[in-house]
Short mmCIF file of C-alpha atoms in Angstrom, two decimals:
data_model
loop_
_atom_site.label_atom_id
_atom_site.label_comp_id
_atom_site.label_asym_id
_atom_site.label_seq_id
_atom_site.Cartn_x
_atom_site.Cartn_y
_atom_site.Cartn_z
CA MET O 1 71.56 -3.03 40.13
CA THR O 2 69.17 -5.64 41.57
CA ASP O 3 69.76 -9.42 41.04
CA LEU O 4 66.53 -9.23 38.89
CA GLU O 5 68.05 -6.58 36.81
CA ASP O 6 71.24 -8.73 36.32
CA ALA O 7 69.41 -11.62 35.49
CA LEU O 8 67.42 -9.77 32.90
CA ARG O 9 70.54 -8.26 31.37
CA GLY O 10 71.98 -11.95 31.10
CA THR O 11 68.87 -13.34 29.99
CA LEU O 12 68.38 -10.79 27.18
CA GLN O 13 72.27 -11.36 26.10
CA ALA O 14 72.02 -15.00 26.05
CA ARG O 15 68.73 -15.02 23.92
CA ALA O 16 70.23 -12.70 21.56
CA ASP O 17 73.41 -14.59 21.25
CA ALA O 18 71.53 -17.76 20.63
CA ALA O 19 69.17 -16.34 18.18
CA ASP O 20 72.03 -14.57 16.26
CA ARG O 21 72.32 -15.39 12.60
CA GLU O 22 73.26 -13.49 9.49
CA PRO O 23 69.96 -11.92 8.44
CA ALA O 24 68.84 -11.71 4.80
CA LEU O 25 67.54 -8.03 4.82
CA LEU O 26 68.39 -6.74 1.32
CA PRO O 27 65.98 -8.58 -0.78
CA GLY O 28 62.92 -7.73 1.43
CA LEU O 29 64.13 -4.45 2.02
CA GLU O 30 64.53 -3.43 -1.73
CA ARG O 31 60.79 -4.77 -2.18
CA ARG O 32 59.53 -2.46 0.60
CA ILE O 33 61.35 0.58 -0.88
CA SER O 34 59.88 0.06 -4.26
CA ARG O 35 56.38 -0.44 -2.65
CA ALA O 36 56.76 2.90 -0.58
CA ARG O 37 57.77 4.45 -4.06
CA ARG O 38 54.76 3.06 -5.66
CA ARG O 39 52.53 4.31 -2.86
CA ARG O 40 53.73 7.85 -3.12
CA LEU O 41 53.20 7.60 -6.84
CA LEU O 42 49.71 6.24 -6.13
CA GLY O 43 48.93 9.25 -3.82
CA SER O 44 49.89 11.67 -6.84
CA ALA O 45 47.85 9.40 -9.38
CA LEU O 46 44.79 9.68 -6.72
CA ALA O 47 45.14 13.62 -6.69
CA VAL O 48 45.36 13.84 -10.35
CA THR O 49 42.34 11.65 -10.77
CA ALA O 50 40.41 13.52 -8.32
CA VAL O 51 41.28 16.88 -10.18
CA ALA O 52 40.26 15.27 -13.56
CA ALA O 53 37.13 13.91 -12.09
CA ALA O 54 36.41 17.18 -10.61
CA ALA O 55 36.97 18.99 -14.18
CA ILE O 56 34.78 16.36 -15.72
CA THR O 57 31.87 16.64 -13.37
CA GLY O 58 32.09 20.44 -13.15
CA VAL O 59 32.60 20.08 -9.53
CA SER O 60 35.43 22.57 -8.67
CA LEU O 61 37.50 21.24 -5.79
CA THR O 62 39.32 24.59 -5.87
CA THR O 63 36.16 26.44 -5.20
CA ALA O 64 37.35 28.91 -2.47
CA THR O 65 34.46 29.25 0.01
CA SER O 66 34.78 32.28 2.01
CA PRO O 67 37.04 31.70 4.91
CA HIS O 68 35.04 34.31 6.69
CA PRO O 69 32.81 33.21 9.71
CA GLU O 70 29.43 32.01 8.39
CA PRO O 71 26.42 32.77 10.63
CA SER O 72 26.12 30.46 13.30
CA ARG O 73 23.53 27.81 12.43
CA ASN O 74 22.08 24.94 14.37
CA VAL O 75 23.04 21.22 13.56
CA THR O 76 19.80 20.29 13.80
CA ALA O 77 18.95 16.86 14.87
CA PRO O 78 17.82 14.39 12.17
CA THR O 79 14.56 12.95 12.51
CA PRO O 80 14.31 10.99 15.82
CA HIS O 81 13.90 7.23 15.55
CA ARG O 82 12.30 6.07 18.49
CA GLY O 83 13.82 9.08 20.51
CA VAL O 84 17.23 8.15 19.27
CA PRO O 85 18.38 10.90 16.55
CA LEU O 86 20.56 9.31 13.88
CA THR O 87 23.48 10.41 11.89
CA ASP O 88 22.38 13.00 9.28
CA VAL O 89 23.41 11.26 6.19
CA GLY O 90 22.12 13.91 3.84
CA ARG O 91 24.95 16.02 5.11
CA THR O 92 27.60 14.16 3.04
CA PRO O 93 27.38 15.54 -0.44
CA HIS O 94 27.87 13.31 -3.52
CA GLY O 95 31.62 12.38 -4.04
CA TRP O 96 32.31 12.92 -0.23
CA ALA O 97 32.81 10.37 2.11
CA PRO O 98 32.13 10.63 6.09
CA VAL O 99 34.91 10.53 8.62
CA PRO O 100 33.70 9.58 11.93
CA TYR O 101 35.65 10.68 15.25
CA LEU O 102 34.30 10.11 18.60
CA GLY O 103 30.58 11.17 18.73
CA ALA O 104 30.89 13.40 15.50
CA GLN O 105 31.29 12.85 11.92
CA ILE O 106 32.45 15.24 9.02
CA SER O 107 32.59 14.45 5.46
CA VAL O 108 35.24 15.32 3.19
CA PRO O 109 35.92 14.65 -0.52
CA THR O 110 36.70 11.07 -1.03
CA SER O 111 40.20 11.73 -2.26
CA TRP O 112 41.31 13.55 0.79
CA PHE O 113 44.04 11.62 2.99
CA ILE O 114 43.28 10.47 6.60
CA GLU O 115 46.19 10.37 8.88
CA SER O 116 45.63 8.68 11.90
CA SER O 117 47.49 6.60 14.43
CA TYR O 118 46.91 3.32 12.33
CA SER O 119 47.67 4.82 8.77
CA SER O 120 49.33 7.68 7.03
CA ILE O 121 49.66 8.64 3.45
CA CYS O 122 51.19 11.48 1.89
CA GLY O 123 52.53 12.78 -1.58
CA GLY O 124 51.18 13.94 -4.74
CA HIS O 125 48.89 16.88 -4.86
CA VAL O 126 46.01 15.94 -2.64
CA ARG O 127 43.80 18.78 -2.00
CA GLY O 128 43.12 17.80 1.67
CA MET O 129 44.02 15.83 4.69
CA VAL O 130 42.22 15.18 7.64
CA PHE O 131 44.20 14.38 11.20
CA LEU O 132 42.28 12.31 13.63
CA GLY O 133 43.29 12.85 17.19
CA GLY O 134 46.63 14.21 18.04
CA THR O 135 48.24 12.49 14.79
CA LYS O 136 51.09 14.43 13.71
CA THR O 137 52.10 15.64 10.25
CA PRO O 138 53.86 12.59 8.53
CA GLY O 139 57.53 13.27 8.12
CA GLY O 140 58.97 13.78 4.55
CA CYS O 141 55.76 14.68 3.03
CA GLY O 142 56.31 18.26 1.81
CA PRO O 143 54.01 20.97 2.66
CA LEU O 144 50.58 20.47 3.66
CA PRO O 145 47.69 20.65 1.34
CA ALA O 146 45.48 23.64 0.71
CA ASN O 147 42.67 22.19 3.33
CA VAL O 148 43.58 20.66 6.44
CA VAL O 149 41.08 19.36 9.17
CA ARG O 150 41.85 18.22 12.69
CA LEU O 151 39.40 16.48 14.75
CA LEU O 152 40.53 16.54 18.41
CA PRO O 153 39.05 15.50 21.69
CA ALA O 154 37.18 18.94 23.03
CA GLY O 155 38.80 18.92 26.63
CA PRO O 156 37.22 17.28 29.73
CA GLY O 157 34.56 14.79 29.24
CA ALA O 158 35.35 14.61 25.44
CA SER O 159 36.14 11.10 25.36
CA ALA O 160 32.44 10.44 25.89
CA LEU O 161 31.20 8.55 22.92
CA VAL O 162 27.47 9.83 23.26
CA PRO O 163 27.10 13.25 22.45
CA ARG O 164 24.85 14.65 25.48
CA ALA O 165 22.90 17.21 23.35
CA LEU O 166 23.12 18.63 19.79
CA GLN O 167 24.31 22.05 20.15
CA PRO O 168 24.80 24.69 17.89
CA VAL O 169 28.40 24.67 15.85
CA ALA O 170 30.26 27.76 17.34
CA LEU O 171 31.95 29.19 14.53
CA GLY O 172 35.48 30.77 15.41
CA PRO O 173 35.76 34.64 14.90
CA SER O 174 38.79 33.69 12.53
CA GLY O 175 36.66 31.42 10.41
CA MET O 176 39.59 28.82 11.02
CA ASP O 177 38.32 26.80 13.70
CA TRP O 178 35.29 25.45 15.33
CA ALA O 179 34.76 24.13 18.81
CA THR O 180 31.57 22.07 18.75
CA ARG O 181 29.81 21.36 21.92
CA GLY O 182 28.11 18.17 22.64
CA TYR O 183 30.05 15.91 20.39
CA GLY O 184 32.98 16.03 22.40
CA VAL O 185 35.01 16.78 19.56
CA LYS O 186 36.97 20.14 18.46
CA VAL O 187 37.14 20.59 14.74
CA VAL O 188 39.91 22.84 13.25
CA ALA O 189 39.34 23.43 9.55
CA ILE O 190 41.61 25.87 7.45
CA GLY O 191 41.36 26.11 3.48
CA PRO O 192 39.13 27.32 0.93
CA LEU O 193 36.66 24.14 1.87
CA ALA O 194 36.83 24.65 5.45
CA GLY O 195 33.08 26.06 5.99
CA ARG O 196 31.66 23.37 3.61
CA VAL O 197 33.56 20.71 5.66
CA VAL O 198 32.16 22.15 8.94
CA ARG O 199 28.69 22.39 7.74
CA THR O 200 28.60 18.56 7.14
CA LEU O 201 29.01 17.97 10.94
CA THR O 202 26.68 15.43 12.42
CA ARG O 203 26.62 12.99 15.19
CA SER O 204 28.50 9.81 14.38
CA PRO O 205 26.87 6.35 13.78
CA LEU O 206 28.88 5.17 16.80
CA SER O 207 27.20 7.52 19.06
CA VAL O 208 23.84 6.34 17.70
CA VAL O 209 24.53 2.83 18.51
CA LEU O 210 25.53 3.80 21.88
CA ALA O 211 23.20 6.14 22.77
CA ARG O 212 20.61 5.66 25.71
CA GLY O 213 17.06 5.06 24.57
CA PRO O 214 14.77 2.24 23.73
CA ALA O 215 15.96 -0.95 21.68
CA PHE O 216 15.43 -0.59 18.02
CA ALA O 217 12.86 -3.10 16.90
CA VAL O 218 13.95 -5.83 14.35
CA PRO O 219 12.12 -5.18 11.34
CA ARG O 220 10.01 -8.22 9.97
CA GLY O 221 11.99 -10.30 7.19
CA TRP O 222 15.30 -9.91 8.78
CA GLN O 223 17.28 -12.97 9.28
CA TRP O 224 18.05 -14.45 12.61
CA HIS O 225 21.44 -16.14 13.08
CA GLU O 226 22.67 -18.40 16.04
CA PHE O 227 26.48 -18.46 16.42
CA GLY O 228 29.22 -18.77 19.07
CA GLY O 229 26.44 -18.76 21.87
CA LEU O 230 24.86 -15.63 20.29
CA ARG O 231 21.62 -14.88 18.60
CA PHE O 232 21.46 -11.66 16.36
CA ALA O 233 19.51 -10.25 13.68
CA THR O 234 20.69 -8.70 10.39
CA PRO O 235 19.16 -7.42 7.21
CA PRO O 236 17.69 -10.10 4.92
CA SER O 237 19.95 -9.09 1.81
CA TRP O 238 23.27 -9.76 3.58
CA ALA O 239 25.10 -13.02 2.70
CA VAL O 240 26.45 -15.22 5.48
CA GLN O 241 30.15 -16.42 4.91
CA ARG O 242 31.95 -18.94 7.32
CA TYR O 243 35.80 -19.27 8.41
CA ASN O 244 37.71 -21.06 10.80
CA SER O 245 40.76 -19.47 10.77
CA TRP O 246 41.48 -16.10 12.41
CA ALA O 247 44.26 -14.39 10.22
CA GLY O 248 44.79 -11.51 12.56
CA CYS O 249 43.83 -8.52 10.00
CA GLY O 250 41.01 -6.49 10.18
CA PHE O 251 40.44 -3.14 9.43
CA ASN O 252 37.01 -2.80 7.78
CA ILE O 253 34.12 -4.88 7.54
CA ALA O 254 33.10 -6.81 4.19
CA ALA O 255 29.97 -5.12 3.07
CA ARG O 256 26.70 -6.63 3.54
CA ILE O 257 28.24 -10.04 4.80
CA VAL O 258 27.60 -11.71 7.88
CA TRP O 259 31.10 -13.24 8.75
CA LEU O 260 30.83 -15.96 11.15
CA ASN O 261 34.37 -17.38 12.38
CA ASP O 262 34.90 -20.03 14.93
CA ALA O 263 38.54 -19.01 14.90
CA LYS O 264 40.03 -22.40 15.51
CA LYS O 265 43.28 -21.87 14.11
CA PHE O 266 45.43 -18.81 14.08
CA SER O 267 47.38 -17.68 11.11
CA VAL O 268 49.53 -14.66 10.58
CA ALA O 269 48.67 -12.98 7.54
CA SER O 270 50.38 -10.27 5.54
CA CYS O 271 47.68 -7.71 6.04
CA PRO O 272 46.63 -5.80 2.89
CA GLY O 273 47.26 -2.18 2.91
CA THR O 274 44.46 0.34 3.54
CA LEU O 275 43.90 2.92 1.02
CA ALA O 276 44.07 5.91 3.84
CA THR O 277 41.86 8.24 1.61
CA ALA O 278 38.20 9.23 2.96
CA GLY O 279 36.77 7.01 0.32
CA GLY O 280 39.03 4.14 1.22
CA MET O 281 38.26 4.07 4.61
CA ALA O 282 34.68 4.82 4.61
CA ALA O 283 32.84 2.07 6.90
CA ASN O 284 30.90 -0.45 5.39
CA PRO O 285 27.56 -2.11 6.74
CA GLY O 286 28.21 -5.64 7.80
CA ILE O 287 28.80 -7.79 10.61
CA GLU O 288 31.82 -9.98 11.80
CA VAL O 289 31.39 -12.45 14.62
CA SER O 290 34.35 -14.44 15.91
CA ALA O 291 34.05 -17.22 18.65
CA GLY O 292 36.57 -19.68 19.58
CA ARG O 293 40.03 -19.90 20.80
CA TYR O 294 41.36 -17.10 18.90
CA GLY O 295 38.43 -15.07 17.94
CA ALA O 296 39.16 -12.09 20.63
CA ALA O 297 42.76 -12.83 20.69
CA GLY O 298 44.84 -9.87 21.24
CA PHE O 299 42.03 -7.46 22.26
CA SER O 300 42.52 -5.58 25.29
CA SER O 301 40.57 -6.10 28.19
CA THR O 302 39.87 -2.42 28.39
CA THR O 303 36.32 -1.53 27.59
CA VAL O 304 34.14 1.72 27.36
CA GLY O 305 31.27 0.15 28.91
CA CYS O 306 29.31 -3.17 29.61
CA ARG O 307 25.73 -4.29 29.33
CA MET O 308 23.59 -7.23 29.86
CA ALA O 309 21.60 -8.33 26.82
CA GLY O 310 19.39 -11.46 27.11
CA GLY O 311 21.97 -13.25 29.15
CA ALA O 312 25.06 -12.14 27.30
CA ARG O 313 27.41 -9.45 28.74
CA LEU O 314 28.33 -7.18 26.01
CA CYS O 315 31.50 -4.87 26.54
CA VAL O 316 32.22 -2.31 23.85
CA LEU O 317 36.03 -1.72 23.39
CA PRO O 318 37.79 1.61 22.56
CA PRO O 319 38.14 2.09 18.74
CA GLN O 320 41.36 0.22 17.93
CA ASN O 321 43.52 1.00 14.94
CA GLY O 322 42.35 4.54 14.84
CA ASN O 323 39.29 3.20 13.22
CA TRP O 324 35.96 4.89 14.25
CA GLY O 325 33.85 3.28 11.53
CA MET O 326 33.73 -0.13 13.51
CA LEU O 327 32.12 -1.01 16.72
CA GLN O 328 33.99 -3.83 18.45
CA VAL O 329 32.33 -5.63 21.38
CA LEU O 330 33.36 -8.55 23.46
CA ALA O 331 30.45 -10.71 24.55
CA GLN O 332 30.66 -13.08 27.30
CA VAL O 333 28.15 -15.90 27.09
CA PRO O 334 27.33 -18.17 29.82
CA GLY O 335 28.62 -21.69 28.89
CA GLN O 336 31.34 -20.35 26.41
CA ARG O 337 34.82 -20.71 27.25
CA TRP O 338 36.10 -17.90 25.18
CA PRO O 339 34.54 -14.51 24.61
CA VAL O 340 33.04 -13.71 21.31
CA LEU O 341 34.50 -10.86 19.47
CA VAL O 342 31.47 -8.94 17.46
CA GLN O 343 32.63 -6.32 15.03
CA LEU O 344 29.87 -4.19 13.56
CA GLY O 345 30.23 -1.69 10.51
CA LEU O 346 29.17 1.72 11.31
CA ALA O 347 27.81 3.15 8.22
CA GLY O 348 24.81 5.17 7.12
CA SER O 349 22.67 6.52 9.56
CA GLY O 350 23.52 4.22 12.40
CA ALA O 351 19.95 2.69 12.41
CA THR O 352 21.07 -0.54 10.97
CA ALA O 353 24.09 -1.04 13.05
CA ARG O 354 21.95 0.04 16.17
CA THR O 355 19.25 -2.57 15.21
CA ILE O 356 21.68 -5.30 14.90
CA PHE O 357 23.35 -4.49 18.42
CA ASP O 358 20.16 -4.21 20.19
CA SER O 359 19.14 -7.61 18.73
CA ILE O 360 22.46 -9.51 20.27
CA ARG O 361 21.38 -11.79 22.83
CA ALA O 362 22.72 -15.00 24.38
CA GLY O 363 21.48 -17.67 21.98
CA MET S 1 69.40 1.85 -2.87
CA ASP S 2 72.44 4.03 -2.63
CA GLU S 3 75.85 2.42 -1.81
CA GLU S 4 76.29 4.48 1.55
CA PHE S 5 72.99 3.01 2.97
CA GLY S 6 73.71 -0.59 1.74
CA ARG S 7 77.08 -0.17 3.72
CA PHE S 8 74.99 0.89 6.77
CA VAL S 9 72.64 -2.25 6.39
CA ALA S 10 75.46 -4.66 5.97
CA ALA S 11 77.29 -3.30 8.85
CA ARG S 12 74.48 -2.76 11.36
CA GLY S 13 71.59 -4.67 10.05
CA ARG S 14 72.38 -7.73 12.13
CA SER S 15 72.73 -6.02 15.49
CA LEU S 16 69.25 -4.20 14.84
CA CYS S 17 67.91 -7.72 14.10
CA ARG S 18 69.12 -8.84 17.52
CA ALA S 19 67.34 -6.00 19.46
CA ALA S 20 64.22 -6.77 17.03
CA TYR S 21 64.37 -10.27 18.06
CA LEU S 22 64.23 -9.52 21.71
CA LEU S 23 61.45 -6.96 21.07
CA THR S 24 59.32 -9.64 19.09
CA GLY S 25 60.26 -12.66 20.69
CA ASP S 26 60.67 -14.30 17.00
CA TRP S 27 63.54 -13.75 14.61
CA GLN S 28 61.53 -13.95 11.50
CA SER S 29 59.26 -11.14 12.84
CA GLY S 30 62.28 -9.18 13.96
CA GLU S 31 63.86 -9.36 10.46
CA ASP S 32 60.40 -8.21 9.10
CA LEU S 33 60.64 -5.46 11.72
CA VAL S 34 63.94 -4.29 10.82
CA GLN S 35 63.34 -4.24 7.14
CA GLU S 36 60.56 -1.95 7.72
CA ALA S 37 62.47 0.41 9.84
CA LEU S 38 65.26 0.35 7.19
CA ALA S 39 62.85 1.04 4.73
CA ARG S 40 61.56 4.16 6.36
CA THR S 41 64.97 5.34 7.32
CA TYR S 42 66.14 5.12 3.73
CA GLN S 43 63.08 7.25 2.75
CA ARG S 44 64.29 9.75 5.26
CA ARG S 45 68.05 9.49 4.51
CA ASN S 46 68.23 12.97 2.74
CA ARG S 47 66.81 14.79 5.88
CA LEU S 48 69.55 13.09 8.29
CA ARG S 49 72.44 14.97 8.77
CA ASP S 50 74.84 12.21 7.76
CA ALA S 51 75.47 8.44 7.73
CA SER S 52 76.09 8.52 11.48
CA ALA S 53 72.43 9.39 12.09
CA PHE S 54 70.96 6.30 10.23
CA GLU S 55 71.50 4.04 13.11
CA PRO S 56 69.84 6.04 16.00
CA TYR S 57 66.82 6.76 13.47
CA ALA S 58 66.46 3.23 12.25
CA ARG S 59 66.24 2.15 16.09
CA LYS S 60 63.70 4.69 16.92
CA VAL S 61 61.81 3.56 13.78
CA LEU S 62 61.97 0.01 15.18
CA VAL S 63 60.61 0.72 18.32
CA THR S 64 57.86 2.92 17.27
CA GLN S 65 57.04 0.22 14.55
CA PHE S 66 57.14 -2.57 17.09
CA LEU S 67 54.57 -0.54 19.32
CA SER S 68 52.31 0.26 16.24
CA TRP S 69 52.55 -3.40 14.96
CA ARG S 70 51.32 -4.60 18.34
CA ARG S 71 48.23 -2.16 17.97
CA ARG S 72 47.65 -2.80 14.61
CA HIS S 73 48.02 -6.79 14.19
CA TRP S 74 45.76 -8.38 16.60
CA HIS S 75 48.17 -11.01 17.87
CA GLY S 76 47.16 -14.29 19.08
CA GLU S 77 49.46 -14.26 22.05
CA LEU S 78 47.50 -15.32 25.06
CA PRO S 79 48.93 -16.63 28.21
CA HIS S 80 48.01 -20.09 28.43
CA GLY S 81 49.13 -20.99 31.92
CA ALA S 82 51.75 -23.79 32.78
CA VAL S 83 52.87 -25.76 30.12
CA ALA S 84 53.69 -29.36 31.03
CA ASP S 85 57.36 -30.22 30.64
CA LEU S 86 56.87 -33.20 28.48
CA PRO S 87 60.06 -35.37 27.77
CA ARG S 88 61.59 -34.83 24.31
CA PRO S 89 62.80 -37.86 22.46
CA PRO S 90 66.43 -37.90 22.30
CA ASN S 91 66.92 -37.09 18.69
CA ALA S 92 64.19 -34.77 18.08
CA GLU S 93 64.52 -31.38 16.31
CA PRO S 94 64.24 -28.42 18.80
CA ALA S 95 60.86 -26.98 18.48
CA ASP S 96 62.14 -23.40 17.97
CA GLY S 97 65.07 -24.05 15.99
CA GLY S 98 67.44 -24.52 18.96
CA LEU S 99 66.46 -21.29 20.58
CA GLY S 100 64.93 -23.24 23.33
CA GLU S 101 68.25 -24.90 24.26
CA VAL S 102 69.32 -21.79 25.95
CA GLU S 103 69.20 -22.20 29.72
CA ASP S 104 66.68 -19.80 31.29
CA ARG S 105 66.34 -21.11 34.91
CA SER S 106 65.10 -17.65 35.79
CA GLY S 107 61.97 -17.82 33.66
CA LEU S 108 62.52 -14.32 32.62
CA TRP S 109 62.47 -15.05 28.89
CA PRO S 110 58.79 -16.44 28.91
CA ALA S 111 57.90 -13.72 31.36
CA LEU S 112 58.81 -10.88 29.22
CA ARG S 113 56.18 -11.93 26.64
CA GLU S 114 53.53 -11.31 29.19
CA LEU S 115 54.63 -7.68 29.65
CA SER S 116 52.89 -4.86 27.80
CA PRO S 117 54.75 -4.11 24.55
CA GLN S 118 55.85 -0.64 26.20
CA GLN S 119 57.40 -2.29 29.05
CA ARG S 120 58.92 -4.77 27.04
CA ALA S 121 60.38 -2.10 24.84
CA VAL S 122 61.67 -0.23 27.79
CA LEU S 123 63.39 -3.15 29.43
CA VAL S 124 65.09 -4.27 26.00
CA LEU S 125 66.40 -0.62 25.66
CA ARG S 126 67.68 -0.33 28.89
CA TYR S 127 69.15 -3.63 29.59
CA TYR S 128 70.29 -4.85 26.30
CA GLU S 129 70.94 -1.53 24.33
CA ASP S 130 72.13 0.12 27.60
CA LEU S 131 70.25 3.21 26.49
CA THR S 132 69.69 6.08 29.05
CA GLU S 133 66.40 6.96 30.18
CA ALA S 134 66.43 10.06 27.99
CA ASP S 135 67.61 8.18 24.79
CA ILE S 136 64.69 5.50 25.67
CA ALA S 137 62.31 8.27 25.90
CA ALA S 138 63.26 9.88 22.81
CA ALA S 139 63.08 6.51 20.96
CA LEU S 140 59.63 6.06 22.55
CA GLY S 141 58.28 9.49 21.87
CA CYS S 142 57.29 9.95 25.69
CA SER S 143 59.05 11.53 28.62
CA PRO S 144 61.74 10.08 30.90
CA GLY S 145 59.26 9.83 33.65
CA ALA S 146 56.75 7.55 31.57
CA VAL S 147 60.14 5.53 30.94
CA LYS S 148 60.87 5.13 34.46
CA THR S 149 57.46 4.24 35.38
CA HIS S 150 57.41 1.53 32.55
CA ALA S 151 60.62 0.14 33.64
CA ALA S 152 59.40 0.09 37.34
CA ARG S 153 56.05 -1.60 36.33
CA GLY S 154 57.99 -4.15 34.07
CA LEU S 155 60.41 -5.21 36.51
CA GLU S 156 57.76 -5.62 39.10
CA ARG S 157 55.49 -7.81 36.94
CA LEU S 158 58.55 -9.82 35.82
CA ARG S 159 59.34 -10.44 39.65
CA ARG S 160 55.79 -11.28 40.32
CA ILE S 161 55.75 -13.74 37.44
CA THR S 162 58.96 -15.42 38.22
CA ALA S 163 58.75 -15.28 42.14
CA PRO S 164 56.94 -18.79 42.30
CA ARG S 165 59.76 -20.55 40.35
CA THR S 166 62.38 -19.05 42.19
CA GLU S 167 60.68 -20.08 45.48
CA GLU S 168 60.16 -23.56 44.13
CA ARG S 169 63.74 -23.92 43.80
CA ARG S 170 64.72 -23.04 47.27
CA PRO S 171 65.62 -26.14 49.35
#
């Protein structure tokens, strides 16, 4: 035992003794237990709603597509946009929602649960669950639903966010798992809807934004913003909202909002729960720019890659909170004391997000 | 809530709060963390073998929740360099409810806040809870080797952070 270890032991004991007081645990605990019960009931209600909706619309979620291997087919590249292929939004059927992961994206019915390192949900009679990465099956949830999809990194080099090439989806001989090349993702799908889910595979909007290629030109009529030492363009219909307090919450982007925050104050907020279904977690188009003292507070300095853009150094952060529907970028602007955090919603084909990203420069 | 679990909370809640305080550095956040851990333990209670398993399970959830919160909530804790030692008026209220009155010449307490959540968790479990490396590994869901690495790196960082202050005190 070294002096430092002795000192640490003493410090921890002294601090705990000094802070010690009778905790008021029970009232808050009762509330949390009730909330957890409600959440489980909500899961059941969602599942019932989904089944009812399916019955009404005539779309049967229980349709048993054949688990047999289907003929291999190419995941054809969507129409190139100035040499950069886009996310094929046509692969997402009506009533389904996209689920991006690394460079790939699949779509599943909106009621399916999404299990990630950030969120988990279970209970009820949901027909499908999607596990992102190595997320484990949540405990106490009972048996898995009929449809289970896992999106996993596909071995060496799989962490690359940009697919190097679009390649055919290789259907496994068992009809149960599909290794996709080029996306850096392995898809494992079981259940009656497995085949339909795998056929929705396309590249993710994140990979569109980060793909090599010429910058997307800003369309005429877009609005330009100058904030936090940055200049960037957004679609004309997006509303601008300004804030000055960084509340420390953030999972999704407000839809079609340009959210400008000078983050002068830091406040701890009680973060609202996210409905961890494919529909509830679907990415919104929008942008949040947080400058100032707390704008980038708490973000890791680990970056996926950096580039210079019109005098600003833009560093892409690894996806946080298990959220692959949002691009987070730290911008270092000459003359600005604090880095600026830019969060971009990765919805649709990725073209809008790419155009905004390519427009960012020092203002 | 059933009676048995209520007794467990009454008996061990305070001890859990002390550990949670050392993890979070703030009593209120610590209580919040403990409530979350207890709520999850309560949901799981029927799958635990008996009441004696409540505490190990709650401690495991406590640590994993702490690490998870650190990922989810974007904390605004930034190292802000040296803070000037301003004299405090004689009758002023202590800034942190009296906790600042604890003598900490070593500078270890503020230095702990600069460690990564994993390093801090490992050091608290090892030097406050006196858990073995195997128990810490089980609580964190990692290998004993990773625990050793976090502990060694955490101690090394503490040593580096506190070294200048130690040297300053030398005659």
